[in-house]
C-alpha positions as YAML, in Angstrom:
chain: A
units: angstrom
residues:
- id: 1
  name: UNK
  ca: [0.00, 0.00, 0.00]
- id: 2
  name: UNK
  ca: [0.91, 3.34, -0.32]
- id: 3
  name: UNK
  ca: [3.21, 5.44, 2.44]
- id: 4
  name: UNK
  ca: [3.25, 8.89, 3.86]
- id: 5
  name: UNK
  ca: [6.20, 10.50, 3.08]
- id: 6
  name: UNK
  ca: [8.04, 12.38, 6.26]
- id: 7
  name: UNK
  ca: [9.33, 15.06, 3.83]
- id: 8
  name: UNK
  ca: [5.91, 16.05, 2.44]
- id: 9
  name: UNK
  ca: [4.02, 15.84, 6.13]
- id: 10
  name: UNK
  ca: [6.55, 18.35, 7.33]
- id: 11
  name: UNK
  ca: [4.82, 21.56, 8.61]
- id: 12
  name: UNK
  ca: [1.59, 20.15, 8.18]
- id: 13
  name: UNK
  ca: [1.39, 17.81, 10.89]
- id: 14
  name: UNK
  ca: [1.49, 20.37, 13.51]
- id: 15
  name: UNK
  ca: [-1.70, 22.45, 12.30]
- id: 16
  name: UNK
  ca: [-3.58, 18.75, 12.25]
- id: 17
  name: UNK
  ca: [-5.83, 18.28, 15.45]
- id: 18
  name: UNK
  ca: [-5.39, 14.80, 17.31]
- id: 19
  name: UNK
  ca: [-8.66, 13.27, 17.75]
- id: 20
  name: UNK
  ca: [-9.86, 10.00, 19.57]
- id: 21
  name: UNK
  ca: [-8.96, 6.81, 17.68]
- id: 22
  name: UNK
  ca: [-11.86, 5.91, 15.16]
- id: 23
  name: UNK
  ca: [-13.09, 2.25, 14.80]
- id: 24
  name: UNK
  ca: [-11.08, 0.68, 11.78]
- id: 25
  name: UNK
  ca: [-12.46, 0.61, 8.55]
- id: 26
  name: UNK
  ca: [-11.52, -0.89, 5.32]
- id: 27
  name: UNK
  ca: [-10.36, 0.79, 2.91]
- id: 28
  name: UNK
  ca: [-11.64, 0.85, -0.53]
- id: 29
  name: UNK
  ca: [-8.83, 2.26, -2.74]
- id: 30
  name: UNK
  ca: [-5.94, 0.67, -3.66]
- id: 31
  name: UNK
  ca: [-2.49, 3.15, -3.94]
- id: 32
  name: UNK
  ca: [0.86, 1.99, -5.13]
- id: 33
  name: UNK
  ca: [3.13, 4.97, -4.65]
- id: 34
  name: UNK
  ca: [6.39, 3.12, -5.36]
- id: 35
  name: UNK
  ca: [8.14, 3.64, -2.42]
- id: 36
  name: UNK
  ca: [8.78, 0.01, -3.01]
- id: 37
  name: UNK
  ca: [9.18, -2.30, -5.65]
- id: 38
  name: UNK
  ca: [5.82, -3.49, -7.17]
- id: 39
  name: UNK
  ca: [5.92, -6.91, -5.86]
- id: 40
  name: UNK
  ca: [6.19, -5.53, -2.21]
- id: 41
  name: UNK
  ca: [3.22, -3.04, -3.21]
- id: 42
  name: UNK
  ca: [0.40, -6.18, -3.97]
- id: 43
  name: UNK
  ca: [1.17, -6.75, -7.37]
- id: 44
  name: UNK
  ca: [1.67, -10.29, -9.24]
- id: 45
  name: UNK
  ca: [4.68, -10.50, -11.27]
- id: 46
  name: UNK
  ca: [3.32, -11.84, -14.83]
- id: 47
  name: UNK
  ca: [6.70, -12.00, -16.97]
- id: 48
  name: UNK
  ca: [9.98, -10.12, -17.06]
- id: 49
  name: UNK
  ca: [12.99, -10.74, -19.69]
- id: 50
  name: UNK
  ca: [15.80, -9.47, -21.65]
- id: 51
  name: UNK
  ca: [17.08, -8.53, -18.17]
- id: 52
  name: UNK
  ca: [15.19, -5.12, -18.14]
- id: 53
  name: UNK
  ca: [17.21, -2.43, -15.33]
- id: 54
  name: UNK
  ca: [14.84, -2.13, -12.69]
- id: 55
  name: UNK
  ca: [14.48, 0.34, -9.46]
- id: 56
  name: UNK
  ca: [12.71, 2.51, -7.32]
- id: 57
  name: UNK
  ca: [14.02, 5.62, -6.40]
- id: 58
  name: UNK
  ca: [12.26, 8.69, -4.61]
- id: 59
  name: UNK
  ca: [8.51, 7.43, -4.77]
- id: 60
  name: UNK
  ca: [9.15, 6.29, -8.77]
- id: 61
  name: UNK
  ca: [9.49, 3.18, -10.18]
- id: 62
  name: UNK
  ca: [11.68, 2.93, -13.29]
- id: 63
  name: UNK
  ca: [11.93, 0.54, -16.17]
- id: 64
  name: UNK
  ca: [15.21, 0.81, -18.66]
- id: 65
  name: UNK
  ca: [14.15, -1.91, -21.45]
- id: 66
  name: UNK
  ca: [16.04, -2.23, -24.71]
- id: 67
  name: UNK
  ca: [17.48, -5.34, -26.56]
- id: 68
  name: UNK
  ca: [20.71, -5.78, -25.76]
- id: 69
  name: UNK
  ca: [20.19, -8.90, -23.62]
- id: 70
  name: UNK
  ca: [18.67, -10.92, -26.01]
- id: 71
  name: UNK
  ca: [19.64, -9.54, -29.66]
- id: 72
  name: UNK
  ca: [18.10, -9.35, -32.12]
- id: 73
  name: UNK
  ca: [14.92, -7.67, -31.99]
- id: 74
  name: UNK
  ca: [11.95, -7.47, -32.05]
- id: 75
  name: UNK
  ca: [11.17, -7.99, -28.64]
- id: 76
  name: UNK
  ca: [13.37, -6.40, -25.83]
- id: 77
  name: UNK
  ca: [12.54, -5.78, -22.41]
- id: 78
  name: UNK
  ca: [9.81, -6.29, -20.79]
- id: 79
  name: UNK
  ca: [8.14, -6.27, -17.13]
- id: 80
  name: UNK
  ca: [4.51, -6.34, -16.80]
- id: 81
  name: UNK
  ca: [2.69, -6.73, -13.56]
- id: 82
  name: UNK
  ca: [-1.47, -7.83, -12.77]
- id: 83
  name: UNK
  ca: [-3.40, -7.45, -9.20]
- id: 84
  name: UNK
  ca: [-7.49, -8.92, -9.19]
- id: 85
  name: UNK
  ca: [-10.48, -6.50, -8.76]
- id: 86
  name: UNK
  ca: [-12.34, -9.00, -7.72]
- id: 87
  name: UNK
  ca: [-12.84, -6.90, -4.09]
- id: 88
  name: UNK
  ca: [-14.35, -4.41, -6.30]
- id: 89
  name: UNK
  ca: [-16.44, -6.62, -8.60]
- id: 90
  name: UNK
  ca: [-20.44, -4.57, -8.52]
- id: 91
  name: UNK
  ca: [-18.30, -1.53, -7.79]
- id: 92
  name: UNK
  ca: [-20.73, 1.39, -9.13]
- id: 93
  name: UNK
  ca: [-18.41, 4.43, -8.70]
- id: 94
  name: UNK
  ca: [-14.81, 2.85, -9.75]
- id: 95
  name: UNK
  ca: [-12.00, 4.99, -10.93]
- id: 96
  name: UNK
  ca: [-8.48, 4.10, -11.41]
- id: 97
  name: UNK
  ca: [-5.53, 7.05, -12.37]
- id: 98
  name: UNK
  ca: [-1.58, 6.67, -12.51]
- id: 99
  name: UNK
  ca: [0.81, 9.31, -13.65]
- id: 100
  name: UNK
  ca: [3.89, 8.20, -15.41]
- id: 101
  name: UNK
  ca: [6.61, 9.60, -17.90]
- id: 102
  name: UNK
  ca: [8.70, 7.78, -20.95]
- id: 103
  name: UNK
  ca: [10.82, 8.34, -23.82]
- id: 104
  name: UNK
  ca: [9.67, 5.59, -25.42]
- id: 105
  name: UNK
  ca: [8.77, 6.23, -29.32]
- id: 106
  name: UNK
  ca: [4.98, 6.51, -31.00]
- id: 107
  name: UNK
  ca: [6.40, 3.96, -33.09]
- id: 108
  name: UNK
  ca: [6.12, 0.74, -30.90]
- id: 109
  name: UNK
  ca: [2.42, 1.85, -29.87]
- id: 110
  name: UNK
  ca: [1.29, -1.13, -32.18]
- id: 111
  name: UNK
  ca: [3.32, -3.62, -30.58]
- id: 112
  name: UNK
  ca: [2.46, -2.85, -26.86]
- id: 113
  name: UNK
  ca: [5.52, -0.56, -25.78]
- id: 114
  name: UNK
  ca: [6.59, 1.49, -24.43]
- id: 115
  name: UNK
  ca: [3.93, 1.74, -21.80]
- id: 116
  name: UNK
  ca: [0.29, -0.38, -21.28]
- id: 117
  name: UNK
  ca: [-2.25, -0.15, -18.87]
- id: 118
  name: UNK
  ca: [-5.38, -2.48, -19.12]
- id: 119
  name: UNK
  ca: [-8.72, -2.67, -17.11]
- id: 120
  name: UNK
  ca: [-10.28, -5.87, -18.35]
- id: 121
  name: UNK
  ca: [-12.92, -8.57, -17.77]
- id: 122
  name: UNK
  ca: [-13.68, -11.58, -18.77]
- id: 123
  name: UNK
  ca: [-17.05, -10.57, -20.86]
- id: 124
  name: UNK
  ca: [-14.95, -8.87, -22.90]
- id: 125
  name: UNK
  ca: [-15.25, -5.02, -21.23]
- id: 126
  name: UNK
  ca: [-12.10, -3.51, -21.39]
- id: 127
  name: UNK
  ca: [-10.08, -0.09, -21.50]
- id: 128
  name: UNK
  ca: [-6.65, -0.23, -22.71]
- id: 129
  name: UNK
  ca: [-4.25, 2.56, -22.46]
- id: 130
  name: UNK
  ca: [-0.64, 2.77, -24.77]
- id: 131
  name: UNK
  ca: [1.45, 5.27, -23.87]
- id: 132
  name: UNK
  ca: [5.07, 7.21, -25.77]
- id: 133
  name: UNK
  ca: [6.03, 10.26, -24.86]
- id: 134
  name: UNK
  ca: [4.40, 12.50, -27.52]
- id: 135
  name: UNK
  ca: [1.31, 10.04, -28.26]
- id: 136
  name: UNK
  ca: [-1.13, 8.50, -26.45]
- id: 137
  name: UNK
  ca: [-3.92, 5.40, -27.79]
- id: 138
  name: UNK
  ca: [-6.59, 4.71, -26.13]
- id: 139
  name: UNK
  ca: [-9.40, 1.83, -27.36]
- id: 140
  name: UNK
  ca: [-12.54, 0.27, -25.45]
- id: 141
  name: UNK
  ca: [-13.74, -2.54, -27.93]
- id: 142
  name: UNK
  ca: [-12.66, -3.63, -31.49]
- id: 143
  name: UNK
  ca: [-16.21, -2.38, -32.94]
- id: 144
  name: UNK
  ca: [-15.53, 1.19, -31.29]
- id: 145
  name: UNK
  ca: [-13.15, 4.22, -33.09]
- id: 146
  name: UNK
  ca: [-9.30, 4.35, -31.72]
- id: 147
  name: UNK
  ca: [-8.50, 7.44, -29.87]
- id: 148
  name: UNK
  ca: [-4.67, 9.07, -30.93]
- id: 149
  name: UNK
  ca: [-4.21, 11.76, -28.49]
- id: 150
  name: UNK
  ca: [-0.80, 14.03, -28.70]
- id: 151
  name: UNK
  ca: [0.85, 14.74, -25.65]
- id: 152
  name: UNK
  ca: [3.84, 17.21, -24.80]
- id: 153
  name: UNK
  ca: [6.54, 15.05, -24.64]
- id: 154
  name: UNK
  ca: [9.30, 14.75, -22.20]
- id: 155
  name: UNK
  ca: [6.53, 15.84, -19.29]
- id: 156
  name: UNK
  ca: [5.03, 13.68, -16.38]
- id: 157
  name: UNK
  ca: [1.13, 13.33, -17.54]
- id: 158
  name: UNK
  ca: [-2.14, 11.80, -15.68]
- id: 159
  name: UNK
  ca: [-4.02, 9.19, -16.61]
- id: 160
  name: UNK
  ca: [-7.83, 8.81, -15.18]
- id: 161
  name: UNK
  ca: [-10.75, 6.80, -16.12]
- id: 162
  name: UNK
  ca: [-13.92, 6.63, -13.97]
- id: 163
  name: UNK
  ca: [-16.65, 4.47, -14.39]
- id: 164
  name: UNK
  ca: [-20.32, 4.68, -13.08]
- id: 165
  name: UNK
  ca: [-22.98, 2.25, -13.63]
- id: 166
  name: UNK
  ca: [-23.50, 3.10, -17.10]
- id: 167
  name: UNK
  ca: [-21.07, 6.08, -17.92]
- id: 168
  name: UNK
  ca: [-17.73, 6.08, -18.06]
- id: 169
  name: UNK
  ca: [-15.31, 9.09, -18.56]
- id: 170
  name: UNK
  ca: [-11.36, 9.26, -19.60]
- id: 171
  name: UNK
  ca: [-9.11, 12.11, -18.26]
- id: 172
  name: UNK
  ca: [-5.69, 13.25, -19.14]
- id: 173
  name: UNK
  ca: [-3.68, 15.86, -16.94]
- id: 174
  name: UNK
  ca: [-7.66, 16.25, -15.65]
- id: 175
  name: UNK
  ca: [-8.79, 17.03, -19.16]
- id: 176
  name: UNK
  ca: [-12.00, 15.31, -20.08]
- id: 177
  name: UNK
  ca: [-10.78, 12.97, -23.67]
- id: 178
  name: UNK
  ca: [-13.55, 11.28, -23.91]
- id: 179
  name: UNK
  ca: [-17.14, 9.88, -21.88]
- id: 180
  name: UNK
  ca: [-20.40, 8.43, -22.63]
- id: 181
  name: UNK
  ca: [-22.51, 5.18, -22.47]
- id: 182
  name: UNK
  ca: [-20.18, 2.23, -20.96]
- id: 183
  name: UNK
  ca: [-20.07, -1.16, -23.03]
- id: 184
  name: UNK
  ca: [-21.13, -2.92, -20.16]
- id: 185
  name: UNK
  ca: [-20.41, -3.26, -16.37]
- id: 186
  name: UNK
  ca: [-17.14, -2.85, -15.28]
- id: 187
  name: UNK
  ca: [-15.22, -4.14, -12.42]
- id: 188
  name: UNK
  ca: [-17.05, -7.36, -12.77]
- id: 189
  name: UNK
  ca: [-16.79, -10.51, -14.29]
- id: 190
  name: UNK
  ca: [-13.28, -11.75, -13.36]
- id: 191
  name: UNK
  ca: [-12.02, -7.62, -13.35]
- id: 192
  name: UNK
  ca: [-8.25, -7.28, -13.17]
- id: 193
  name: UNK
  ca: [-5.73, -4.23, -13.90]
- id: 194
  name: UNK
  ca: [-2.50, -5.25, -16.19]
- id: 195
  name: UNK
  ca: [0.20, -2.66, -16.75]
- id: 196
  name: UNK
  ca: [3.98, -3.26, -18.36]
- id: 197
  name: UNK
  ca: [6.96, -1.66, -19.80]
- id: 198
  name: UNK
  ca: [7.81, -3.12, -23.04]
- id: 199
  name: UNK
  ca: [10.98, -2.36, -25.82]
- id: 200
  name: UNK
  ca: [9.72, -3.57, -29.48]
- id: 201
  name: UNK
  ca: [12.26, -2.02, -31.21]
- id: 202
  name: UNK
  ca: [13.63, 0.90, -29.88]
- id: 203
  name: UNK
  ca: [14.61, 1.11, -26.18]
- id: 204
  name: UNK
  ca: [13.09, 3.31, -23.70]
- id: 205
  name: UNK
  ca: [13.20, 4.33, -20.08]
- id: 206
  name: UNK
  ca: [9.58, 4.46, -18.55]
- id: 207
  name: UNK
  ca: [9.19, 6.16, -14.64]
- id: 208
  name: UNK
  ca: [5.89, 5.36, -12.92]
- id: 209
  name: UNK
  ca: [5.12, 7.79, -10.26]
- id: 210
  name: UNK
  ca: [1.66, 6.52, -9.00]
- id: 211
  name: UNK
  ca: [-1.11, 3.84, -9.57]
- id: 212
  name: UNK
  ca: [-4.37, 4.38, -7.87]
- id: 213
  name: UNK
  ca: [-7.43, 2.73, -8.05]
- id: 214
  name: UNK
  ca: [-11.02, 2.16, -6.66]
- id: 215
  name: UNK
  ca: [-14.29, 3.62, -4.61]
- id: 216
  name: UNK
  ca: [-14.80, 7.08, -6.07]
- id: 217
  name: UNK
  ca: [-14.02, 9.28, -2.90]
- id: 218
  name: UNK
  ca: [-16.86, 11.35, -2.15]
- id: 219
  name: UNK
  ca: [-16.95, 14.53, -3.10]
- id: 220
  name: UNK
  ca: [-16.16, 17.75, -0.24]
- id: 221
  name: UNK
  ca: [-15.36, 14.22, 2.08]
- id: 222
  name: UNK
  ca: [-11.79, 14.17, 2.57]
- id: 223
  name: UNK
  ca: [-11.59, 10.83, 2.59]
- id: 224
  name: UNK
  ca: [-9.33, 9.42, -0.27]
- id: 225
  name: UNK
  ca: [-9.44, 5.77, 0.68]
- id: 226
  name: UNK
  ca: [-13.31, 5.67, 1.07]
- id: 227
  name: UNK
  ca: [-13.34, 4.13, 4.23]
- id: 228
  name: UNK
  ca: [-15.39, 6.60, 6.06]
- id: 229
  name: UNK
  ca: [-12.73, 8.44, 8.21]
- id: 230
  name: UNK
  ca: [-10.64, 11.56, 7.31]
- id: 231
  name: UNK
  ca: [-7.12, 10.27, 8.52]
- id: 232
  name: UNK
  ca: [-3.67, 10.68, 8.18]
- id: 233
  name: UNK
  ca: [-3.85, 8.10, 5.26]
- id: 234
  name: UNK
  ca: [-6.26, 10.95, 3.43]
- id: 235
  name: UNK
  ca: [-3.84, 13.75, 4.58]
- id: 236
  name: UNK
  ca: [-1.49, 12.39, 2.24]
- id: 237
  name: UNK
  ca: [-3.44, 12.99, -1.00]
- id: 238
  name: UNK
  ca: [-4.79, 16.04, 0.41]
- id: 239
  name: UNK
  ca: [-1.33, 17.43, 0.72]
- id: 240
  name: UNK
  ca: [-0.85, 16.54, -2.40]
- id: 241
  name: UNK
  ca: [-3.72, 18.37, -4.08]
- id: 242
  name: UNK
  ca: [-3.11, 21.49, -1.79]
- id: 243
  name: UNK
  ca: [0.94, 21.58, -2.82]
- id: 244
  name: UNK
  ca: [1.40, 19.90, -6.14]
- id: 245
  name: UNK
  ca: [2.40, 21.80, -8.92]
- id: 246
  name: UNK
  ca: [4.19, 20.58, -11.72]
- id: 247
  name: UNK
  ca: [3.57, 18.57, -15.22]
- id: 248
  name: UNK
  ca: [0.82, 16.83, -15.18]
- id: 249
  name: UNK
  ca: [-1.59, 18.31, -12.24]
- id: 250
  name: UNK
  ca: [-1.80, 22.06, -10.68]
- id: 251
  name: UNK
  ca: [-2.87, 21.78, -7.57]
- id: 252
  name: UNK
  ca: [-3.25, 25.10, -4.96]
- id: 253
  name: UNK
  ca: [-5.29, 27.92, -4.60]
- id: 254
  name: UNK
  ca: [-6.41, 29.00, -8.05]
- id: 255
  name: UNK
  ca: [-6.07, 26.32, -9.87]
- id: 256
  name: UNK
  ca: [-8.55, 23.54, -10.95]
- id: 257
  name: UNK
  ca: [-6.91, 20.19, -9.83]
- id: 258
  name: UNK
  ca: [-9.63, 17.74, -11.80]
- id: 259
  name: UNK
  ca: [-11.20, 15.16, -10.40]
- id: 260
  name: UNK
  ca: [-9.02, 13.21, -8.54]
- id: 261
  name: UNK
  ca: [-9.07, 16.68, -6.26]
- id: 262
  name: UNK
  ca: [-12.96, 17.07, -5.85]
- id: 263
  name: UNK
  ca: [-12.65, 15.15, -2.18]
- id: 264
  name: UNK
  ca: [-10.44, 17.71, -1.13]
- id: 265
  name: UNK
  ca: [-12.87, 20.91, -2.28]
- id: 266
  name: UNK
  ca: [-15.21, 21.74, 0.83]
- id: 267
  name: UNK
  ca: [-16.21, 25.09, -0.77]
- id: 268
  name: UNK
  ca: [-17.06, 23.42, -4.20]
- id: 269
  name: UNK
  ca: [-14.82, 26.28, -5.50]
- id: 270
  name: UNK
  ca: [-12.78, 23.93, -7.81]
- id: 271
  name: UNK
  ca: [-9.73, 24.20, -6.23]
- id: 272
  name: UNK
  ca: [-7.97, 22.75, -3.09]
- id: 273
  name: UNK
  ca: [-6.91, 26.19, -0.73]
- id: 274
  name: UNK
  ca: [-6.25, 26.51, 2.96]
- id: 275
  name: UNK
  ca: [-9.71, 27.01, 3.65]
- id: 276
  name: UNK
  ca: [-10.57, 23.63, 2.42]
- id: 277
  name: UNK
  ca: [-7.45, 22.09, 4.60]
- id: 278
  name: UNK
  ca: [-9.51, 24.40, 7.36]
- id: 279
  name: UNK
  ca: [-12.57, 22.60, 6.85]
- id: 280
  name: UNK
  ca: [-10.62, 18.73, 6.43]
- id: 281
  name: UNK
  ca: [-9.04, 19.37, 9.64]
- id: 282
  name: UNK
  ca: [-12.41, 20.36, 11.56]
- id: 283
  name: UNK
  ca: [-13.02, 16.75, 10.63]
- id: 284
  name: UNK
  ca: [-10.03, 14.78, 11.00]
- id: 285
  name: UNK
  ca: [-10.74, 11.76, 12.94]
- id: 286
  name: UNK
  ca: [-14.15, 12.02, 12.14]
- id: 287
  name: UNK
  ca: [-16.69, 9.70, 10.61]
- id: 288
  name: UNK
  ca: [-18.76, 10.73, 7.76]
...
């Protein structure tokens, strides 16, 4: 699971009010902020080879895959990891978001590199995410139009798709893309979430900052884990949607964070300022 960083509690923690322990809930997202390697983090290795370089440093998780350990090409690197969503199967307000950055070319988009994330079932619902550094494909069924979207390369971007009972909705760097009728439910039916580095042809070096997914967080809540309590677990994406600013997301006063941020927005303002932190500590501890 995910960890609160010392660093970015610093001068917050003081301004936080200690309240009565809470009864334990559970919590219904899942957060891999690669302070580890994924394995640690819940995930189920699926294949690696070609002796990709692999480490986590500072919160990101980096993949180096080319084909110099197992010549020639196609087919390089590669490290791909799955985790169930079977705790979320009937799930009606599912979302799941990462952030990541590669210099992986457009080029290997139609051999699955240099990035892939998949939600998928097994009644065929699926969305499926390839990411380079300047392009971006997304597709939800073979009968259904391919989305090509540019991106600025060289940047960190975010990556969010949200899913209702019947809608569903695709975000990047808190842009709507694209939304509209779902193909069918979704997590259900055997639901699992797939993502991998991959070299075709060309090498690349991917860095995954985040992967995030689950309950929707109720809006004005501050409660990022959706398991009824504003806590120190929350504070740590509320921090983040308070401080953050850099490729990717603006966070802070002024600044319209998307939806990942709507938790954190008391005043329905549509941004995260101190007099939303104001109104998350009033209820810190609390049960909502």
């Amino acid at each position: 699971m995910g960890r609160v960083s010392p660093v970015k509690l610093a001068g917050y923690l003081a301004a936080l009010v200690v309240c009565a322990a809470a009864p334990a809930l559970v919590a219904q997202v899942f957060y891999s902020e690669f302070f580890s390697d994924p394995v640690s983090e819940g995930w189920g290795l699926i294949q690696r080879y070609c002796e990709p370089e692999l480490w986590v440093e500072r919160g990101w998780y980096h993949q180096v895959l080319d084909l110099d350990a197992c010549p020639p090409g196609p087919q390089g690197g590669h490290d791909s990891y799955r985790r169930s969503l079977e705790r979320f199967d009937g799930t009606t307000q599912f979302f799941a978001e990462f952030r990541i950055q590669t210099d992986g070319h457009s080029s290997e988009i139609p051999y699955g590199a240099p990035i892939v994330l998949v939600l998928g079932n097994d009644a065929g619902i699926g969305y499926h995410l390839t990411v380079a550094r300047d392009l971006v494909q997304f597709y939800r069924a073979a009968d259904l139009p391919i989305w090509f979207i540019e991106i600025e390369p060289g940047l960190t971007h975010t990556y969010r798709i949200e899913l209702s009972a019947d809608r569903y909705a695709f975000y990047i760097d808190a842009y709507l893309i694209d939304g509209g009728v779902a193909d069918g439910p979704f997590p259900a039916y055997s639901p699992r979430i797939t993502w991998l580095g991959n070299s075709w042809q060309l090498p690349c070096h991917n860095a995954w900052d985040y992967i995030r997914y689950g309950v929707i967080p109720q809006d004005a809540s501050g409660d990022y884990d959706s398991d009824g309590l504003a806590t120190l677990d929350d504070f740590y994406f509320v921090h983040e949607c308070l401080t953050n600013d850099r490729p990717g997301i603006k966070c802070g006063p002024g600044h319209n964070a998307g939806p990942g941020c709507r938790f954190t927005d008391f005043d329905a303002d549509g941004d995260t300022d101190l007099l939303d932190f104001a109104a998350f500590q009033n209820g810190f501890g609390g049960v909502h």
